[in-house]
Coordinates of C-alpha atoms and ligand atoms in Angstrom, one line a residue:
M1 CA 3.0 -20.2 -8.0
R2 CA -0.6 -20.2 -6.6
I3 CA -1.2 -17.1 -4.5
L4 CA -3.8 -15.9 -2.4
V5 CA -3.9 -12.1 -2.6
T6 CA -6.1 -10.6 0.5
G7 CA -7.2 -7.3 -0.2
G8 CA -6.8 -7.9 -3.8
T9 CA -9.6 -5.3 -5.1
G10 CA -7.5 -2.5 -3.3
Y11 CA -5.3 0.2 -4.6
I12 CA -1.9 -1.6 -4.4
G13 CA -3.7 -5.2 -4.3
S14 CA -5.2 -4.8 -7.6
H15 CA -1.5 -3.6 -9.4
T16 CA -0.1 -6.5 -7.6
V17 CA -2.5 -9.1 -8.9
L18 CA -1.9 -7.8 -12.5
S19 CA 2.1 -8.4 -12.0
L20 CA 1.5 -11.8 -10.7
L21 CA -0.6 -12.7 -13.4
E22 CA 1.9 -11.1 -15.8
S23 CA 4.9 -13.0 -14.4
G24 CA 2.4 -16.5 -14.8
H25 CA 1.0 -17.0 -11.3
E26 CA -2.1 -18.3 -10.9
V27 CA -4.0 -15.6 -8.6
I28 CA -7.1 -15.9 -6.1
V29 CA -8.5 -13.1 -4.6
V30 CA -10.0 -12.7 -0.9
D31 CA -11.6 -8.7 -0.4
N32 CA -14.6 -8.2 1.4
L33 CA -14.9 -4.6 -0.9
A34 CA -15.2 -2.4 2.4
N35 CA -12.8 0.0 0.3
S36 CA -12.6 -1.3 -3.1
S37 CA -15.0 -2.5 -6.1
E38 CA -14.6 -6.1 -8.0
E39 CA -14.6 -3.8 -11.3
S40 CA -10.6 -3.3 -10.6
L41 CA -10.5 -7.0 -11.1
R42 CA -12.3 -7.2 -14.1
R43 CA -10.0 -4.5 -15.5
V44 CA -7.0 -6.5 -14.1
A45 CA -8.3 -9.7 -16.5
E46 CA -8.6 -7.6 -19.5
L47 CA -4.9 -6.1 -18.9
A48 CA -3.7 -9.6 -18.3
G49 CA -5.6 -11.2 -20.7
R50 CA -6.8 -13.7 -17.8
P51 CA -8.6 -13.6 -14.7
A52 CA -7.4 -13.8 -10.9
V53 CA -10.4 -15.7 -9.1
F54 CA -12.6 -13.7 -6.9
V55 CA -14.2 -14.6 -3.4
Q56 CA -15.8 -12.0 -1.2
A57 CA -15.2 -12.3 2.0
D58 CA -14.1 -11.1 5.3
L59 CA -10.8 -12.0 7.2
L60 CA -12.6 -11.8 10.4
D61 CA -15.0 -14.6 9.1
E62 CA -13.1 -17.8 9.9
P63 CA -15.3 -20.4 8.3
A64 CA -15.3 -18.2 4.9
L65 CA -11.3 -18.4 5.1
E66 CA -11.5 -22.2 6.1
E67 CA -13.6 -22.7 2.9
V68 CA -11.4 -20.7 1.0
F69 CA -8.2 -22.6 1.5
S70 CA -10.3 -26.2 1.5
A71 CA -11.5 -24.9 -2.0
H72 CA -8.2 -23.1 -3.5
P73 CA -4.6 -24.9 -2.9
V74 CA -2.3 -22.3 -2.5
D75 CA 1.4 -21.9 -2.2
A76 CA 1.9 -18.4 -1.1
V77 CA -0.2 -15.6 0.8
I78 CA 0.4 -11.7 -0.2
H79 CA -1.5 -10.2 2.7
F80 CA -2.5 -6.4 1.6
A81 CA -6.3 -6.7 3.5
G82 CA -6.6 -3.8 6.3
L83 CA -7.6 -0.6 7.3
K84 CA -5.5 2.2 6.1
A85 CA -6.7 5.6 7.0
V86 CA -4.3 7.1 9.9
G87 CA -6.9 9.9 11.1
E88 CA -9.7 7.4 11.3
S89 CA -7.6 4.8 13.3
V90 CA -7.1 7.7 16.4
Q91 CA -10.8 8.0 16.2
E92 CA -11.5 4.0 16.0
P93 CA -8.7 2.5 17.7
L94 CA -10.6 -0.6 18.4
N95 CA -12.2 -1.2 14.6
Y96 CA -8.6 -0.7 13.3
Y97 CA -6.9 -3.2 16.1
Y98 CA -9.9 -5.4 15.5
N99 CA -9.7 -5.7 12.0
N100 CA -6.1 -5.8 11.0
I101 CA -5.0 -7.9 14.1
V102 CA -7.9 -10.6 14.6
G103 CA -7.9 -10.8 10.4
T104 CA -4.1 -11.7 10.1
L105 CA -4.5 -13.9 13.1
N106 CA -7.6 -15.3 11.2
L107 CA -5.7 -15.7 8.2
L108 CA -2.2 -17.2 9.8
R109 CA -4.3 -19.9 11.6
A110 CA -5.7 -20.9 8.5
M111 CA -2.6 -20.8 6.7
D112 CA -0.6 -22.5 9.0
S113 CA -3.7 -25.1 9.1
H114 CA -3.5 -26.0 5.4
G115 CA 0.3 -26.5 5.3
V116 CA 0.6 -22.8 3.7
R117 CA 3.7 -21.1 5.5
T118 CA 4.6 -18.1 2.7
I119 CA 3.4 -15.0 3.7
V120 CA 4.3 -11.1 2.0
F121 CA 2.7 -8.3 4.3
S122 CA 2.3 -5.0 3.8
S123 CA 3.8 -3.2 5.9
S124 CA 4.2 0.9 6.0
A125 CA 7.1 3.3 6.2
T126 CA 4.6 4.7 9.4
V127 CA 6.2 1.9 12.2
Y128 CA 9.3 4.3 12.4
G129 CA 7.9 6.3 13.9
E130 CA 9.2 9.7 15.1
H131 CA 12.4 9.1 17.0
N132 CA 14.4 7.7 13.8
P133 CA 16.9 9.8 12.0
V134 CA 16.5 9.6 8.1
P135 CA 16.9 7.8 5.7
Y136 CA 15.0 4.7 7.2
I137 CA 17.0 1.7 7.2
E138 CA 15.7 -1.6 8.2
K139 CA 17.1 -2.7 11.3
M140 CA 16.4 0.3 13.3
E141 CA 13.8 0.3 16.5
I142 CA 10.5 0.5 15.1
G143 CA 7.7 2.9 17.2
A144 CA 4.5 4.1 15.4
N145 CA 2.8 6.6 16.6
N146 CA -0.7 6.0 15.8
P147 CA -3.0 3.3 16.1
Y148 CA -2.8 2.4 12.2
G149 CA 1.1 2.4 12.2
R150 CA 1.1 0.2 15.9
T151 CA -1.3 -2.3 14.1
K152 CA 1.3 -2.9 11.5
E153 CA 4.0 -3.0 14.3
Q154 CA 2.1 -5.6 15.8
I155 CA 1.2 -7.7 12.9
E156 CA 5.3 -7.6 12.2
D157 CA 5.7 -8.8 15.9
I158 CA 3.3 -11.6 14.9
L159 CA 5.0 -12.9 12.1
S160 CA 8.4 -12.4 13.7
D161 CA 7.5 -14.5 16.5
L162 CA 6.3 -17.1 14.0
G163 CA 9.3 -17.5 12.3
A164 CA 11.3 -17.5 15.1
A165 CA 9.1 -20.1 16.2
D166 CA 8.5 -22.3 13.5
E167 CA 11.6 -22.4 10.7
R168 CA 9.0 -23.9 7.9
W169 CA 7.8 -20.1 7.6
H170 CA 8.7 -18.1 4.8
V171 CA 8.2 -14.2 5.8
A172 CA 8.4 -10.7 3.8
L173 CA 7.9 -7.3 5.7
L174 CA 7.4 -5.0 3.3
R175 CA 7.7 -1.1 4.8
Y176 CA 5.9 0.9 1.7
F177 CA 6.9 4.4 1.6
N178 CA 4.3 6.9 0.0
P179 CA 2.8 4.3 -3.0
V180 CA 1.2 7.0 -5.9
G181 CA 0.5 6.6 -9.8
A182 CA -1.6 4.2 -11.6
H183 CA -1.2 1.5 -14.2
P184 CA 0.0 3.2 -17.2
S185 CA -3.1 2.3 -19.3
G186 CA -5.2 4.5 -17.3
R187 CA -7.7 1.5 -16.2
I188 CA -7.0 0.9 -12.7
G189 CA -5.8 3.4 -10.2
E190 CA -6.6 4.4 -6.3
D191 CA -10.1 5.4 -5.9
P192 CA -10.5 6.6 -2.6
Q193 CA -14.3 6.8 -0.9
G194 CA -15.2 10.2 0.3
I195 CA -12.4 12.9 0.5
P196 CA -9.0 12.2 0.0
N197 CA -6.8 12.0 2.9
N198 CA -3.1 11.7 1.0
L199 CA -1.5 14.1 -1.0
V200 CA -1.9 12.9 -4.8
P201 CA -5.2 11.6 -4.6
F202 CA -6.3 15.2 -3.7
I203 CA -4.2 16.8 -6.1
A204 CA -5.8 14.5 -8.6
Q205 CA -9.4 15.4 -7.5
V206 CA -8.7 19.0 -7.6
A207 CA -7.3 18.6 -11.1
V208 CA -10.5 16.7 -12.5
G209 CA -12.8 19.5 -10.6
R210 CA -14.1 17.1 -7.6
R211 CA -12.2 19.8 -5.2
E212 CA -12.3 23.7 -5.1
K213 CA -7.9 23.4 -3.8
L214 CA -5.1 21.8 -2.1
L215 CA -4.5 22.8 1.1
V216 CA -1.0 22.1 1.8
F217 CA -0.3 21.2 5.3
G218 CA 2.5 23.5 6.6
G219 CA 4.5 25.7 4.6
D220 CA 7.4 26.4 7.5
Y221 CA 9.1 23.3 8.1
D222 CA 13.0 23.2 8.2
T223 CA 13.1 21.7 4.5
P224 CA 14.1 23.4 1.4
D225 CA 10.7 25.2 0.3
G226 CA 8.8 24.6 3.7
T227 CA 6.9 21.7 3.2
C228 CA 6.9 18.2 3.6
L229 CA 9.2 15.8 1.7
R230 CA 8.6 12.4 1.2
D231 CA 9.3 9.0 -0.8
Y232 CA 6.7 8.6 -3.0
I233 CA 7.2 5.2 -5.1
H234 CA 5.0 4.7 -8.2
V235 CA 2.2 1.6 -7.4
V236 CA 3.5 -0.4 -10.8
D237 CA 7.4 -0.4 -9.1
L238 CA 5.9 -1.2 -5.6
A239 CA 3.8 -4.1 -7.5
E240 CA 7.2 -5.6 -9.2
G241 CA 8.9 -5.5 -5.6
H242 CA 6.1 -7.8 -4.3
V243 CA 6.8 -10.3 -6.9
A244 CA 10.6 -10.1 -6.4
A245 CA 10.2 -10.4 -2.8
L246 CA 7.8 -13.5 -3.3
D247 CA 10.3 -15.0 -5.6
H248 CA 13.2 -14.6 -3.2
I249 CA 11.3 -16.0 -0.1
A250 CA 9.7 -18.8 -1.7
A251 CA 13.2 -20.4 -1.4
R252 CA 14.4 -19.3 2.0
P253 CA 12.6 -19.5 4.9
G254 CA 12.9 -17.0 7.7
V255 CA 12.0 -13.3 8.7
H256 CA 13.0 -10.7 5.9
R257 CA 12.3 -7.1 6.6
W258 CA 12.5 -4.8 3.2
N259 CA 11.9 -1.3 3.0
L260 CA 10.5 -0.6 -0.6
G261 CA 11.0 3.2 -1.6
S262 CA 13.1 5.1 -3.9
G263 CA 15.4 6.5 -1.4
K264 CA 14.6 10.4 -2.3
G265 CA 12.6 12.8 -0.5
T266 CA 10.0 15.1 -2.7
S267 CA 8.4 18.1 -1.4
V268 CA 4.4 18.8 -1.4
L269 CA 4.9 21.7 -3.4
E270 CA 7.1 19.8 -6.1
M271 CA 4.6 17.1 -6.0
L272 CA 2.0 19.5 -7.0
H273 CA 3.9 21.3 -9.7
A274 CA 4.7 17.9 -11.2
F275 CA 0.8 17.1 -10.9
E276 CA 0.3 20.5 -13.0
Q277 CA 3.1 20.0 -15.4
A278 CA 0.9 16.4 -16.3
V279 CA -2.4 18.4 -16.3
G280 CA -1.1 21.3 -18.0
H281 CA -2.0 23.8 -16.3
A282 CA -1.4 25.3 -12.7
L283 CA -3.7 24.0 -9.7
P284 CA -5.4 26.2 -6.8
Y285 CA -3.8 26.0 -3.6
E286 CA -3.4 27.4 -0.2
I287 CA -0.6 26.8 2.7
T288 CA -2.6 26.3 5.6
G289 CA -1.4 24.9 9.3
R290 CA 0.2 21.6 9.8
R291 CA -1.7 18.6 10.0
A292 CA -1.1 16.6 13.6
G293 CA 0.9 14.1 13.5
D294 CA 3.0 14.7 10.5
L295 CA 6.5 14.7 10.0
P296 CA 9.0 17.2 8.4
A297 CA 10.5 14.6 5.9
F298 CA 11.5 10.8 5.8
W299 CA 12.7 8.5 2.9
A300 CA 13.9 5.1 2.8
D301 CA 17.3 3.8 2.4
A302 CA 16.6 1.3 -0.3
S303 CA 19.5 -0.1 -0.7
S304 CA 18.6 -3.5 0.9
A305 CA 16.0 -4.2 -1.3
L306 CA 18.3 -3.6 -4.5
A307 CA 20.9 -6.0 -2.7
D308 CA 18.8 -8.7 -2.1
L309 CA 16.0 -8.8 -4.5
G310 CA 18.0 -6.8 -7.6
W311 CA 14.6 -4.5 -7.6
S312 CA 14.7 -0.8 -7.5
T313 CA 12.3 2.0 -8.4
T314 CA 12.6 2.7 -11.8
K315 CA 9.6 5.2 -12.3
T316 CA 10.0 9.1 -12.2
I317 CA 7.8 11.7 -10.0
D318 CA 6.7 13.2 -13.3
Q319 CA 5.6 9.5 -14.5
M320 CA 4.0 9.0 -11.2
C321 CA 2.0 12.3 -11.9
E322 CA 1.3 11.2 -15.9
D323 CA -0.2 8.1 -15.1
H324 CA -2.6 9.2 -12.2
W325 CA -3.8 11.9 -14.0
R326 CA -4.5 9.4 -17.1
W327 CA -6.7 7.3 -14.5
Q328 CA -8.3 10.1 -12.9
K329 CA -9.2 12.3 -16.0
S330 CA -10.3 8.6 -17.5
N331 CA -12.3 7.7 -14.5
P332 CA -13.5 11.2 -12.8
H333 CA -15.7 9.2 -10.4
G334 CA -13.4 6.3 -9.6
Y335 CA -15.0 2.9 -10.8
N336 CA -18.4 3.8 -10.1
A337 CA -19.0 6.1 -12.9
P338 CA -22.4 8.0 -11.7
Ligands
NAD401 P1 -7.1 -0.1 0.0 O1 -7.9 0.3 0.9 O2 -7.1 -0.1 -1.5 O3 -6.3 -2.1 0.0 C1 -7.2 -2.4 1.1 C2 -8.4 -3.8 0.7 O4 -8.2 -4.5 2.2 C3 -9.6 -3.3 0.5 O5 -10.0 -3.8 -0.8 C4 -10.4 -3.6 1.4 O6 -11.4 -3.5 1.0 C5 -10.0 -5.1 1.9 N1 -9.9 -5.0 3.6 C6 -10.0 -4.6 4.9 N2 -10.5 -5.1 5.6 C7 -10.4 -6.7 5.2 C8 -11.2 -7.3 5.8 N3 -11.6 -7.7 7.6 N4 -11.3 -8.8 5.0 C9 -11.4 -8.6 3.5 N5 -10.6 -7.6 3.2 C10 -10.7 -6.4 3.9 O7 -5.3 -0.1 0.4 P2 -3.8 -0.3 -0.4 O8 -3.2 1.3 -0.4 O9 -4.2 -1.1 -1.4 O10 -3.1 -0.3 0.5 C11 -3.1 -2.0 1.0 C12 -2.2 -2.2 2.0 O11 -0.6 -1.7 2.2 C13 -2.7 -1.9 3.5 O12 -2.4 -3.3 4.5 C14 -2.4 -0.9 3.8 O13 -2.3 -0.6 5.3 C15 -0.8 -0.8 3.2 N6 -0.1 0.3 2.7 C16 -0.7 0.9 2.1 C17 -0.2 2.6 2.1 C18 -0.9 3.5 1.1 O14 -0.5 4.7 1.1 N7 -1.5 3.1 0.2 C19 1.3 2.5 2.3 C20 2.1 1.8 3.0 C21 0.9 0.3 3.5
WQD402 C1 2.0 13.4 2.6 C2 2.4 14.9 2.6 C3 0.7 16.1 4.3 C4 -2.7 15.9 2.0 C5 0.4 8.5 4.5 C6 0.5 7.4 5.7 C7 1.4 6.6 6.1 C8 1.1 5.6 4.6 C9 1.2 6.8 3.5 C10 0.0 3.8 4.8 C11 2.2 15.6 4.2 C12 0.9 16.5 2.6 C13 -1.6 15.5 2.3 C14 -3.6 17.1 1.5 C15 -1.4 17.8 2.4 N1 0.1 4.9 4.7 N2 -0.6 16.6 2.7 N3 -2.3 18.3 2.0 O1 1.1 11.4 5.8 O2 3.1 10.5 4.7 O3 1.5 8.7 4.9 O4 0.2 7.5 3.7 O5 0.5 3.2 5.4 O6 1.1 5.5 6.8 O7 0.8 8.3 7.5 O8 0.8 10.8 3.2 O9 -0.4 11.7 1.4 O10 -1.1 11.7 3.4 O11 0.5 13.0 2.6 O12 -0.5 19.2 2.3 O13 -4.3 17.1 1.4 O14 1.4 16.0 1.9 O15 0.8 16.7 5.2 O16 3.6 16.5 4.0 P1 1.8 10.6 4.7 P2 0.2 11.8 2.4

């Protein structure tokens, strides 16, 4: 198939572009480079032995999108483009709603007018909110507790309404848990701008000497070691989940929802210690106060993706840390080495 990937120069997007190229698809990437570098795609081309087409464009720019769809016939879209920092979304809700919602509406209108009605969307475990028991199951009532999460929930609603109104739409809503790791080559990986918000990129920057120590947000949760539990998923497994979802929905119209997670919870300290194993020595850390909005523990019920897509995670926490470390140590400053 010819797949248009929005946000395809980003962390999960670049790994998915590689999986798509390796599976024989043709790929066109649209990204405004707001949080990424074109270098990721140069390296993806090296790894795949053939390139994706890259168009630098903003989803907020309707004429530019129109041009993309006129110039490149596509069969399906994987939609990663969006802003993703929970804390920033609380500070800048307008920016988040505008970029994520309006960007998606522009994309869907352009798709519809060009007769492209197959889409895989990056949703998030954050849509399950605070009220659901774990593990999270797709049929639960959702309700995010922050503006970023609400953009995901609202886009899920838009896509569900679209699927209900017009049976020509094929929609996959993929709810990712906590993506970490990097391609095992160490050539592509996560390259956060500024201070990393997420645990593993922060640990990796401590390990490479860019940060003094990890602050563990809360050691007094009601969990086995007092730190929060999350369902970490290797980004390569996640990328392959997209290829599986796309294959599945290509032949099946309607709206489908799948959790992409491992089904297991791992604590902050377990993750830190696994990373230390990969690095080969202890890393400095300090247990501090809880971070506002953090839930003590959540993980996926991953059974639907296995039953429907034949997909499940294959990589361990140790592999996630080894691969993340290989990427970080060979690219201490990410894609834009000084
Ligand atoms: P990322 O920031 O690396 O990738 C997102 C890409 O979208 C970036 O390359 C950015 O430049 C681009 N982009 C943003 N707004 C755009 C716009 N208006 N027009 C064109 N391009 C635009 O993030 P990621 O970690 O790869 O996440 C990809 C998707 O998965 C996002 O939608 C994110 O919300 C979602 N998600 C991520 C996680 C996670 O922890 N990384 C978890 C769940 C869901
Ligand atoms: C994991 C654990 C922290 C940093 C976020 C989004 C979610 C999804 C994935 C997009 C928590 C602790 C972290 C640090 C720490 N993204 N931690 N010190 O919060 O589960 O999920 O990313 O959709 O929507 O909310 O991931 O990596 O930030 O935190 O102790 O410096 O690590 O408190 O327990 P989170 P995370």
